[in-house]
PDB file of C-alpha atoms in Angstrom:
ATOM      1  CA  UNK O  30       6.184  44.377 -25.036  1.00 88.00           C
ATOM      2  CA  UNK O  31       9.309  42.554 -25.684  1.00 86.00           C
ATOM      3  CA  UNK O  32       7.898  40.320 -28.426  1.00 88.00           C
ATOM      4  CA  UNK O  33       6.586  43.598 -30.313  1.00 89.00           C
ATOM      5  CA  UNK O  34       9.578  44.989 -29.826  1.00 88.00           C
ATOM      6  CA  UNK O  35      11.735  42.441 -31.573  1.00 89.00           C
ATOM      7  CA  UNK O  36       8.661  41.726 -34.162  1.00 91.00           C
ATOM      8  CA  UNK O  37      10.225  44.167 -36.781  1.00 89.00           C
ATOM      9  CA  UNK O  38      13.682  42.415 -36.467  1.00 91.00           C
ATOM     10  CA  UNK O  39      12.793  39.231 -36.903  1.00 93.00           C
ATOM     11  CA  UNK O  40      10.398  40.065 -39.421  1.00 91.00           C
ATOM     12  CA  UNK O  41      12.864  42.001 -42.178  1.00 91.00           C
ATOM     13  CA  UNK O  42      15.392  39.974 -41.660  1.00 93.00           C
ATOM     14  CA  UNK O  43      13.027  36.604 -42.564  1.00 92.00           C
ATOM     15  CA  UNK O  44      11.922  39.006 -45.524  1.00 91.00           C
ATOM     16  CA  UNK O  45      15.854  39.497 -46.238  1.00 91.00           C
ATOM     17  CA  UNK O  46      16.078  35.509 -46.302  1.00 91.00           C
ATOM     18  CA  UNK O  47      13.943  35.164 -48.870  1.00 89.00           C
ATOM     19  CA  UNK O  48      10.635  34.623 -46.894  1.00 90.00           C
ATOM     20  CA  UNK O  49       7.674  35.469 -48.327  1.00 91.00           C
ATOM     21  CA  UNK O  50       4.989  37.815 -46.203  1.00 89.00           C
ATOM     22  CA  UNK O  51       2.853  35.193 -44.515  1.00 93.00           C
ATOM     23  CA  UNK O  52       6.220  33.644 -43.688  1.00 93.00           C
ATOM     24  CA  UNK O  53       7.825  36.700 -42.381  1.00 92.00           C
ATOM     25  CA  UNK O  54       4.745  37.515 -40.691  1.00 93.00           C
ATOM     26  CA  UNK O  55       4.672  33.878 -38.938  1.00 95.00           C
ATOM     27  CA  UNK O  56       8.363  34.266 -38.316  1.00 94.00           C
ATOM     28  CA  UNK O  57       8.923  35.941 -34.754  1.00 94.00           C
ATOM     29  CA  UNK O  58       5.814  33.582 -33.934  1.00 95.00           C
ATOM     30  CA  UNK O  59       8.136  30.746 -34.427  1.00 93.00           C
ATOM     31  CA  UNK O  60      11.163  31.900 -32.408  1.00 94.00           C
ATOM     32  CA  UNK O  61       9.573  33.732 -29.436  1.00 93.00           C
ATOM     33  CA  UNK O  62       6.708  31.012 -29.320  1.00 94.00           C
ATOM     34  CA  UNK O  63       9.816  28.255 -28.799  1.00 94.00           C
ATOM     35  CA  UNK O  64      11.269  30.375 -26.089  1.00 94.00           C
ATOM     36  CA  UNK O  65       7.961  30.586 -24.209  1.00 94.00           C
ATOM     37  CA  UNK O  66       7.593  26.907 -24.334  1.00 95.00           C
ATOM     38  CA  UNK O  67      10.927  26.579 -23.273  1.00 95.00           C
ATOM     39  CA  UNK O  68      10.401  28.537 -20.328  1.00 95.00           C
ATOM     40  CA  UNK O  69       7.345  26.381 -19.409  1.00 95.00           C
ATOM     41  CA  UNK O  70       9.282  23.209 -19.770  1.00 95.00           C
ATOM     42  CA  UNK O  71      11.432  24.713 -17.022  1.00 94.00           C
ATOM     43  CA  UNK O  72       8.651  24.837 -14.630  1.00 94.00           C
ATOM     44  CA  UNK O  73       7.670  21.743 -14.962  1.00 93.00           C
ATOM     45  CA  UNK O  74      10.087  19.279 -15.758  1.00 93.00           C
ATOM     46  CA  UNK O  75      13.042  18.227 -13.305  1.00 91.00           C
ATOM     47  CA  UNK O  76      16.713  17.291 -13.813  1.00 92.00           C
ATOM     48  CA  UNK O  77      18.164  16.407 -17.388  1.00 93.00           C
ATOM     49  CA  UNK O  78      15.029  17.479 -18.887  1.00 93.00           C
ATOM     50  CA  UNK O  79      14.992  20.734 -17.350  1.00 94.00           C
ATOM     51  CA  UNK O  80      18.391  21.215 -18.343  1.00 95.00           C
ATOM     52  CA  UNK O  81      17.439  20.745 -21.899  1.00 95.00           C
ATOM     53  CA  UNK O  82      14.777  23.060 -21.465  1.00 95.00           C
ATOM     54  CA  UNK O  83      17.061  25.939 -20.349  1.00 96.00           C
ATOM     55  CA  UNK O  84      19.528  25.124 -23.000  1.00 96.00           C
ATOM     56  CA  UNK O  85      16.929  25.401 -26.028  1.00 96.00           C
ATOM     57  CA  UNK O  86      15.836  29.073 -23.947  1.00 95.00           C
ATOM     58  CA  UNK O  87      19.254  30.285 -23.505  1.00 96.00           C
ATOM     59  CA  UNK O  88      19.960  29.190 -27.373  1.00 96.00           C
ATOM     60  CA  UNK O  89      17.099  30.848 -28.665  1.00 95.00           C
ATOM     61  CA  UNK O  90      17.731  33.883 -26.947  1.00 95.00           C
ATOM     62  CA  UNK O  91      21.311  34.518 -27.839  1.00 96.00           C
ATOM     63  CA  UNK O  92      19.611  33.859 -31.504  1.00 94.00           C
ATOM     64  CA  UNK O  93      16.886  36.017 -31.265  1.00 93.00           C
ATOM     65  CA  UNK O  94      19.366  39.078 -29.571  1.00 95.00           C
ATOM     66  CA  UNK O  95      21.863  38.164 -32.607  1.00 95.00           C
ATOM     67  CA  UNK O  96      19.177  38.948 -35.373  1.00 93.00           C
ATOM     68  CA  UNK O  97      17.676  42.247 -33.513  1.00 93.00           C
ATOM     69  CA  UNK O  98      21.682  43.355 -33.005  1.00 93.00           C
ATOM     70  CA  UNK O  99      22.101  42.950 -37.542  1.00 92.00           C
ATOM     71  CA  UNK O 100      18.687  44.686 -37.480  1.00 90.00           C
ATOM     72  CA  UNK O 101      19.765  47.128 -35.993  1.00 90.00           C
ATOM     73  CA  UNK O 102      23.381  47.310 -37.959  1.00 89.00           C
ATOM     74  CA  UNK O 103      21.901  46.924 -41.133  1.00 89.00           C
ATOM     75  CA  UNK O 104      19.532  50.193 -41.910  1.00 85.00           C
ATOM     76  CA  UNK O 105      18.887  48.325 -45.842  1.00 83.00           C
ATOM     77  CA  UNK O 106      16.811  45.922 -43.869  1.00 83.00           C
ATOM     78  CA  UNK O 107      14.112  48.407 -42.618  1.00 80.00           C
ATOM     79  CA  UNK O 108      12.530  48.788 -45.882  1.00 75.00           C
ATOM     80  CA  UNK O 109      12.068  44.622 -45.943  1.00 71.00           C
ATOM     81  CA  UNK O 110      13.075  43.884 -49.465  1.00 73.00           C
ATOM     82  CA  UNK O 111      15.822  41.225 -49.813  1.00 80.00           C
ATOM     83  CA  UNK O 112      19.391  42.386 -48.769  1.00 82.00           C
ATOM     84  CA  UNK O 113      22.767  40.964 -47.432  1.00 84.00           C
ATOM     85  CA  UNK O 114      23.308  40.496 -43.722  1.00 87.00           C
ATOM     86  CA  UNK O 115      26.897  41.357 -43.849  1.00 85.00           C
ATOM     87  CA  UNK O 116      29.571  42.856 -46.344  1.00 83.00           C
ATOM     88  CA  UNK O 117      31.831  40.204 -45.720  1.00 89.00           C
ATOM     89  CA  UNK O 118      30.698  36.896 -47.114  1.00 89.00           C
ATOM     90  CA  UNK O 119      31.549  34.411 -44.416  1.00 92.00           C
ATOM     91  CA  UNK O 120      29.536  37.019 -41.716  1.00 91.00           C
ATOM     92  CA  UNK O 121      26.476  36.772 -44.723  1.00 90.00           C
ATOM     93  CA  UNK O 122      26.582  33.041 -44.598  1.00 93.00           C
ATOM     94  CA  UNK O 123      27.106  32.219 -40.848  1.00 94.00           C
ATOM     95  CA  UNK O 124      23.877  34.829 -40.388  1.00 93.00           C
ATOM     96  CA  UNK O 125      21.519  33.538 -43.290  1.00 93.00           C
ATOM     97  CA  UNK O 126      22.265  30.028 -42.164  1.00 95.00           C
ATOM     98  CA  UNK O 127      21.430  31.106 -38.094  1.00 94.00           C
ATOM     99  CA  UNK O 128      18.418  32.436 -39.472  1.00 93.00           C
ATOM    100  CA  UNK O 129      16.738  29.784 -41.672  1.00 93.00           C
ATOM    101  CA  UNK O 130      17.417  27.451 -39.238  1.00 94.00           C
ATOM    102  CA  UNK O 131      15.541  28.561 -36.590  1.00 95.00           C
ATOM    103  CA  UNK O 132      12.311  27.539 -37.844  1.00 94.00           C
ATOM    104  CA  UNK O 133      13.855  24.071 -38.088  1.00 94.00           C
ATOM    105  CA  UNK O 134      14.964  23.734 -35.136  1.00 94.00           C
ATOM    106  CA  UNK O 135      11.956  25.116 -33.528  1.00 94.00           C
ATOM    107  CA  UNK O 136      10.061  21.749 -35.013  1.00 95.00           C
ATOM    108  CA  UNK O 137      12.748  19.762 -33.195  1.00 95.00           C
ATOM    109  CA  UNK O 138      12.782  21.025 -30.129  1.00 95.00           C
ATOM    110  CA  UNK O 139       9.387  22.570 -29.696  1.00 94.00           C
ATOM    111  CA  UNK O 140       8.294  18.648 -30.350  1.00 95.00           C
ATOM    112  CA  UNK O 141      10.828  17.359 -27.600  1.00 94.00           C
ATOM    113  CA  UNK O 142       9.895  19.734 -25.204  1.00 94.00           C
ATOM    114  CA  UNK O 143       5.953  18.843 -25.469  1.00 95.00           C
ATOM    115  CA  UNK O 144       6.932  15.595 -25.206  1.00 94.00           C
ATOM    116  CA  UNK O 145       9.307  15.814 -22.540  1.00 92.00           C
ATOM    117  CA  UNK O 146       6.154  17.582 -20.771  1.00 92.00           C
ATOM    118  CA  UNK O 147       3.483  14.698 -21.328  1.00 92.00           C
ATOM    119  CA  UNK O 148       5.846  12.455 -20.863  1.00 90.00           C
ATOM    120  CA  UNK O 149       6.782  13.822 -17.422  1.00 86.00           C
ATOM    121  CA  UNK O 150       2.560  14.294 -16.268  1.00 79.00           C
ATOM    122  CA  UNK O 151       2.117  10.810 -17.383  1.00 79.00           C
ATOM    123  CA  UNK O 152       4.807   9.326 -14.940  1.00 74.00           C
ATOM    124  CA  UNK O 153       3.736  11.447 -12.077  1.00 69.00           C
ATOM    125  CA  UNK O 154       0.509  10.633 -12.335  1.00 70.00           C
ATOM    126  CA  UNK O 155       1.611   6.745 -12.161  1.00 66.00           C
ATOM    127  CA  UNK O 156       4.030   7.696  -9.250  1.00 61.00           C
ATOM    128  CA  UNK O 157       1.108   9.081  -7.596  1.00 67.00           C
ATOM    129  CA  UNK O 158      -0.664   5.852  -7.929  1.00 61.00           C
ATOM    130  CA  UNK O 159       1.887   3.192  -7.329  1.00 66.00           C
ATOM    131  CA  UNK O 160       2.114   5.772  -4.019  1.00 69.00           C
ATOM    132  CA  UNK O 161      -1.509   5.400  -3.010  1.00 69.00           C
ATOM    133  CA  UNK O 162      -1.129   1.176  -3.799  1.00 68.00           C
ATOM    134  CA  UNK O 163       1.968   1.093  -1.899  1.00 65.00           C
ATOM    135  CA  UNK O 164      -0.238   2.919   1.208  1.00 63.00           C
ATOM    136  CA  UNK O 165      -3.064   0.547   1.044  1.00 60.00           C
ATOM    137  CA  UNK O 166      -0.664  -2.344   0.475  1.00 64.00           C
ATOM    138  CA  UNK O 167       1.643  -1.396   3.957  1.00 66.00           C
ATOM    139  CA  UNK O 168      -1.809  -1.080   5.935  1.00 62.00           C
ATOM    140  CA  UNK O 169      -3.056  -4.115   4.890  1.00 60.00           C
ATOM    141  CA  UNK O 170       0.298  -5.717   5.850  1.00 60.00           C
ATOM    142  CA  UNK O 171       0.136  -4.068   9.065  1.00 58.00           C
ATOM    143  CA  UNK O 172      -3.311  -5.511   9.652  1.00 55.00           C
ATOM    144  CA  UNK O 173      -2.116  -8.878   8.717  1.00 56.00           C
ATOM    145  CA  UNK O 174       1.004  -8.326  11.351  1.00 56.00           C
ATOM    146  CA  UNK O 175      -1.601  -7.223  14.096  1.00 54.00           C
ATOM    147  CA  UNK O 176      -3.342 -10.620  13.934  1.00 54.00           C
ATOM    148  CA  UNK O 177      -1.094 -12.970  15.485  1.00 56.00           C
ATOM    149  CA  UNK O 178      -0.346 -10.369  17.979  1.00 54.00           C
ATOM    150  CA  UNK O 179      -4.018 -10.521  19.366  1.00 50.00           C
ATOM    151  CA  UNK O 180      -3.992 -13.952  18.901  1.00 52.00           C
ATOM    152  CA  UNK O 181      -0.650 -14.160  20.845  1.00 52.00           C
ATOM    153  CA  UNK O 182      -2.353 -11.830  23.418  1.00 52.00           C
ATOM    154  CA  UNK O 183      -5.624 -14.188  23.481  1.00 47.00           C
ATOM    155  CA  UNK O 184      -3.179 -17.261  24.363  1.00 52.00           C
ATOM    156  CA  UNK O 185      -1.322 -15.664  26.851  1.00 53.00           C
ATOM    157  CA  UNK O 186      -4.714 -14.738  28.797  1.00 50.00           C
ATOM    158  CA  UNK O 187      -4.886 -16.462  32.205  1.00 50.00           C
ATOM    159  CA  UNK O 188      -8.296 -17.461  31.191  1.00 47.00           C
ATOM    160  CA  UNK O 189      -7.203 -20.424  29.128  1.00 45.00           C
ATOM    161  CA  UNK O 190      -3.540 -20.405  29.765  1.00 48.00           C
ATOM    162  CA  UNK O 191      -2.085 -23.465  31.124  1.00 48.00           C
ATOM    163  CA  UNK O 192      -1.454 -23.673  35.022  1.00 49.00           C
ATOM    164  CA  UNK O 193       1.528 -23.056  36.085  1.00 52.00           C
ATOM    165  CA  UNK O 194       2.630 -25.259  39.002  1.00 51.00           C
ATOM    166  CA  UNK O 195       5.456 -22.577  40.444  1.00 52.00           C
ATOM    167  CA  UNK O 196       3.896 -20.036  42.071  1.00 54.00           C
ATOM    168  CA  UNK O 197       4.167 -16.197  40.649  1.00 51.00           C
ATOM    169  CA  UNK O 198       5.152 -13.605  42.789  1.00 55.00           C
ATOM    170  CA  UNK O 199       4.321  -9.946  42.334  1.00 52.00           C
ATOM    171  CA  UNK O 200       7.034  -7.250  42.803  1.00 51.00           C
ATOM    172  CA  UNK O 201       6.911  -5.313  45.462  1.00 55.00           C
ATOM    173  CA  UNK O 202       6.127  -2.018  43.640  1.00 49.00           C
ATOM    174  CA  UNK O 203       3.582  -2.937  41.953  1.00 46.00           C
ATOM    175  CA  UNK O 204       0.078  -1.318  42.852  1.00 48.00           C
ATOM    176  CA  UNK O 205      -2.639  -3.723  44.596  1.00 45.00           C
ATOM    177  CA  UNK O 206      -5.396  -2.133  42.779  1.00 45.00           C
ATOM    178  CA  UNK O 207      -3.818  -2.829  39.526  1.00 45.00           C
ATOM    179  CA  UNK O 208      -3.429  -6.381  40.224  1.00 43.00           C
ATOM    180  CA  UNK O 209      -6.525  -6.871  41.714  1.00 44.00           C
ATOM    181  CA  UNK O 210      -8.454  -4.785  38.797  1.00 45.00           C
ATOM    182  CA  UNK O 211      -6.594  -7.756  36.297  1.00 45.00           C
ATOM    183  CA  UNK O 212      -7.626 -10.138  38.493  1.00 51.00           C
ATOM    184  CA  UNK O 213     -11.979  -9.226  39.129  1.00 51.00           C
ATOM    185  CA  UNK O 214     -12.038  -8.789  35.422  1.00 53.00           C
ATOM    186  CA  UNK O 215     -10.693 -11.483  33.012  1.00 56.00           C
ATOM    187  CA  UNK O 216     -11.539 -11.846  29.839  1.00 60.00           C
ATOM    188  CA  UNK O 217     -13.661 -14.636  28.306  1.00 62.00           C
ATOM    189  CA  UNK O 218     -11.884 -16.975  26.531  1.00 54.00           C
ATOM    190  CA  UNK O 219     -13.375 -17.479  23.421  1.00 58.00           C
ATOM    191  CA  UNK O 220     -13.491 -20.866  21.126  1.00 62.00           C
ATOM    192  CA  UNK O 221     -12.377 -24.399  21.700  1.00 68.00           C
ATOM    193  CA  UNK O 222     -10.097 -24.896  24.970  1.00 60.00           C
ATOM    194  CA  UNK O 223      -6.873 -26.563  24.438  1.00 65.00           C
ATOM    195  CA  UNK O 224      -6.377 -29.687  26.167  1.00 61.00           C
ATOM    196  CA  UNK O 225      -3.382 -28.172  27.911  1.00 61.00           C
ATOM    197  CA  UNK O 226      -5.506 -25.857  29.414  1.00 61.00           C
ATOM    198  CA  UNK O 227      -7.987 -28.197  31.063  1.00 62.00           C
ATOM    199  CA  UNK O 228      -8.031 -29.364  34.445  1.00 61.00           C
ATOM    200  CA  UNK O 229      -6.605 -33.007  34.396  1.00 60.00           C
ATOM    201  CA  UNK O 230      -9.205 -35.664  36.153  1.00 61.00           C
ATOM    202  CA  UNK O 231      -8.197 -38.777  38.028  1.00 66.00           C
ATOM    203  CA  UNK O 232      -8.148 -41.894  36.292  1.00 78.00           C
ATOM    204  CA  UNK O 233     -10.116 -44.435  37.834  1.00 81.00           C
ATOM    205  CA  UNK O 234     -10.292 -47.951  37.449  1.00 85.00           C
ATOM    206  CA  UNK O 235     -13.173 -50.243  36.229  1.00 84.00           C
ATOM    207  CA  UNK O 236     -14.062 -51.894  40.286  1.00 83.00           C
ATOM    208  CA  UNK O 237     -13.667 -48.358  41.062  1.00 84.00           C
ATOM    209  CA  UNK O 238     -16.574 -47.094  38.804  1.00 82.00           C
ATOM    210  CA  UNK O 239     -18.656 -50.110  39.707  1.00 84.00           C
ATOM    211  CA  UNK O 240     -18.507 -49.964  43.273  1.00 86.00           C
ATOM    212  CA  UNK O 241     -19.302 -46.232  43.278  1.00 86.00           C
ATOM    213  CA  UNK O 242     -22.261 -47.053  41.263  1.00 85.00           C
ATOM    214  CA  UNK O 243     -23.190 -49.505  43.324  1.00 84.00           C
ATOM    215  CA  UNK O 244     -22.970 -47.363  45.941  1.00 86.00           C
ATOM    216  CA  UNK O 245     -24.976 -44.970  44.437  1.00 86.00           C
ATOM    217  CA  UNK O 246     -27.913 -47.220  43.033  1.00 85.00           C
ATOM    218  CA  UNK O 247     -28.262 -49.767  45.520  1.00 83.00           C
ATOM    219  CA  UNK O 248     -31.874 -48.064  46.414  1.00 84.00           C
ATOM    220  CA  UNK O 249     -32.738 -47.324  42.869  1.00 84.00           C
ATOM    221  CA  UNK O 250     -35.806 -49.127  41.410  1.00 85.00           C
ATOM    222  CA  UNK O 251     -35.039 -51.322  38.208  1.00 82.00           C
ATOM    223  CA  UNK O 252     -36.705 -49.178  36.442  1.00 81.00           C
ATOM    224  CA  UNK O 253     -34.547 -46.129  36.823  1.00 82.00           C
ATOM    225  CA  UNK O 254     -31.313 -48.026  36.270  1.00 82.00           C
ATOM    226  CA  UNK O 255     -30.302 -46.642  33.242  1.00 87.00           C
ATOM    227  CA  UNK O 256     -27.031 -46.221  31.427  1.00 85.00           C
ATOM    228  CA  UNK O 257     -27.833 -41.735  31.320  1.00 87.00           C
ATOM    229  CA  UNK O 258     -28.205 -42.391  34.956  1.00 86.00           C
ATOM    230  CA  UNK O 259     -25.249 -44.187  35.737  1.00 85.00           C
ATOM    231  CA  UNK O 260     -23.184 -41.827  33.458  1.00 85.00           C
ATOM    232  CA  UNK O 261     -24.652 -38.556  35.526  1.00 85.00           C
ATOM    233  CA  UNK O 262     -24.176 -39.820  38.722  1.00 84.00           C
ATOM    234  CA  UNK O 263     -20.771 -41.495  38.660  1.00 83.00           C
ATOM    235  CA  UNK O 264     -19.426 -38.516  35.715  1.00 84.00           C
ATOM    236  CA  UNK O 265     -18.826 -40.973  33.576  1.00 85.00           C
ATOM    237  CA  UNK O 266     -18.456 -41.616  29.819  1.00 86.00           C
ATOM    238  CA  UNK O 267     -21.623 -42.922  27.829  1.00 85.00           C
ATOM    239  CA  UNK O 268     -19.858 -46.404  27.349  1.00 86.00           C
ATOM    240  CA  UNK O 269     -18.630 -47.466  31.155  1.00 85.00           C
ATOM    241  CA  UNK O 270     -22.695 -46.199  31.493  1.00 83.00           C
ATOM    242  CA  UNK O 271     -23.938 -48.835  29.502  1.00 87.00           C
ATOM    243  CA  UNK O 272     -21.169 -51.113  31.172  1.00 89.00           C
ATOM    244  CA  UNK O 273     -22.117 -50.307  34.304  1.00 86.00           C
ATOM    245  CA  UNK O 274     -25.876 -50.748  33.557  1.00 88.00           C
ATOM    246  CA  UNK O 275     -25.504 -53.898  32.176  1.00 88.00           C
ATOM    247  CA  UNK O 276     -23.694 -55.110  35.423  1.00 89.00           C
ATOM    248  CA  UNK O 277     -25.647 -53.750  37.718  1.00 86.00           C
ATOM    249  CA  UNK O 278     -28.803 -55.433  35.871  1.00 86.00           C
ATOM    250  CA  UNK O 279     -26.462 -58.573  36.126  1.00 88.00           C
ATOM    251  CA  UNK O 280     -26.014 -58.553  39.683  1.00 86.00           C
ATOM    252  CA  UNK O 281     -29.840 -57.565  40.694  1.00 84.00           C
ATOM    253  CA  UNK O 282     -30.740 -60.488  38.627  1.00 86.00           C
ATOM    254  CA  UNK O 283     -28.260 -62.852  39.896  1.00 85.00           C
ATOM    255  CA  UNK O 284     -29.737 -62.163  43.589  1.00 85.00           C
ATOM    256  CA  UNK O 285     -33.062 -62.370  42.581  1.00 82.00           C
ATOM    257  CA  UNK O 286     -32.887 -65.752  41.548  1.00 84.00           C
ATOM    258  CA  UNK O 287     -30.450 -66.734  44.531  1.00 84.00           C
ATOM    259  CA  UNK O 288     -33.758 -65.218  46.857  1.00 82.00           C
ATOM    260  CA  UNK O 289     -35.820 -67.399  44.994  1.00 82.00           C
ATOM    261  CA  UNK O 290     -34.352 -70.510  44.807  1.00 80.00           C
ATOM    262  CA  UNK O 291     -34.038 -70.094  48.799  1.00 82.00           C
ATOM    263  CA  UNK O 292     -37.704 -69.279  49.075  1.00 78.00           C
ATOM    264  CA  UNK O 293     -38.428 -72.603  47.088  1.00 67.00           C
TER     265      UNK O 293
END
């Protein structure tokens, strides 16, 4: 209702500039259109840009109320032929000029404004996607930050953690059923054990391997004496097996002849 109502102002008075009637007909188009677009930009841009917006609005409103208020003054301007604003020249000049360059300065900033306006849904639609990256990007980091935590907690399991020599003592307060719930139900330790972790073996010496394989095959047939043998019964390495095969065989011989050189 407002734009009809200023439609005849702005319309004699771009007839009273000279404008011819598709002109004067397109004429309140071009200053009430700017001020709606205006008004959008308001709602959607932010900071300087709105600022802008409500500058070219509150411009082109003071305009638009300065042409309905000579409409109004001026009763030669009703009949829409081409008449003077003002009697007083400089009034005439400052009001012709106002007028004619309103269309201008609607293709100014009306093209601004749109631009502003794309300009503005383009960058929030990138915000919103450097947002999403930036998610996916700190989860994936916080996966990668979990790892060496279970890893730390896999290491620090009593399954293959390194004995400790100093015995542990368990406060007071804490509950038995906790302690023995940790203790019935370890975890599994899972991959190659550390050599830390393993129980150390005595080192024995070479007459000590022999004589306990002596010990342990001196009623073995020749036939069974073999180095697999050896190396199960003594828990040896395959090498001091074949060592201590080879020996063995040594010494059965060596007897064997010694019996038979007697018996000759």
């Amino acid at each position: 209702m407002a734009f009809r109502v200023s439609w005849n102002a702005q319309h004699d008075v771009a007839r009273a500039v000279g404008a011819d009637g598709t002109a004067a007909l397109l004429y309140p188009f071009v200053v009430d259109g700017l001020m709606a677009l205006a008004l959008v930009a308001t709602l959607v841009l932010t900071g300087r840009d709105k600022t802008f917006a409500l500058r070219v609005l509150a411009g082109y409103t003071v305009a638009s109320l300065v042409l309905n208020y000579v409409h109004g003054l001026v009763p030669e301007l009703h009949g829409g032929g081409r008449v003077q604003l003002a009697d007083w020249d400089p009034a005439n000049w400052v009001l012709v000029l106002l007028a004619t360059s309103l269309p201008v300065g609607a293709i100014f900033f009306g093209s601004d404004l749109v631009a502003k306006i794309l300009h503005h849904r383009t960058t929030r639609i990138t915000d919103q996607d450097e947002s999403q990256q930036s998610t996916v990007n700190r989860l994936g980091s916080d996966l990668h930050k979990s790892t060496p935590e279970v890893t730390a907690e896999l290491t620090d399991h009593p399954a293959i953690k390194s004995p400790d020599p100093a015995p542990v003592e368990l406060p007071q307060s804490a509950p038995a059923l906790a302690v023995a719930a940790v203790q019935h139900a370890p975890r599994r330790a899972t991959g190659r054990v550390p050599e830390s972790a393993r129980t150390p073996r005595p080192t024995r010496t070479p007459e000590e391997l022999l004589g306990e394989a002596r010990s342990a095959t001196a009623d073995w047939p020749d036939v069974e004496l073999t180095a697999e043998a050896i190396r199960k019964v003594v828990r040896t390495s395959s090498a001091n097996g074949r060592t201590l095969r080879d020996t063995l065989k040594a010494e059965r011989a060596g007897r064997a002849a010694a019996v038979a050189e007697v018996a000759g």
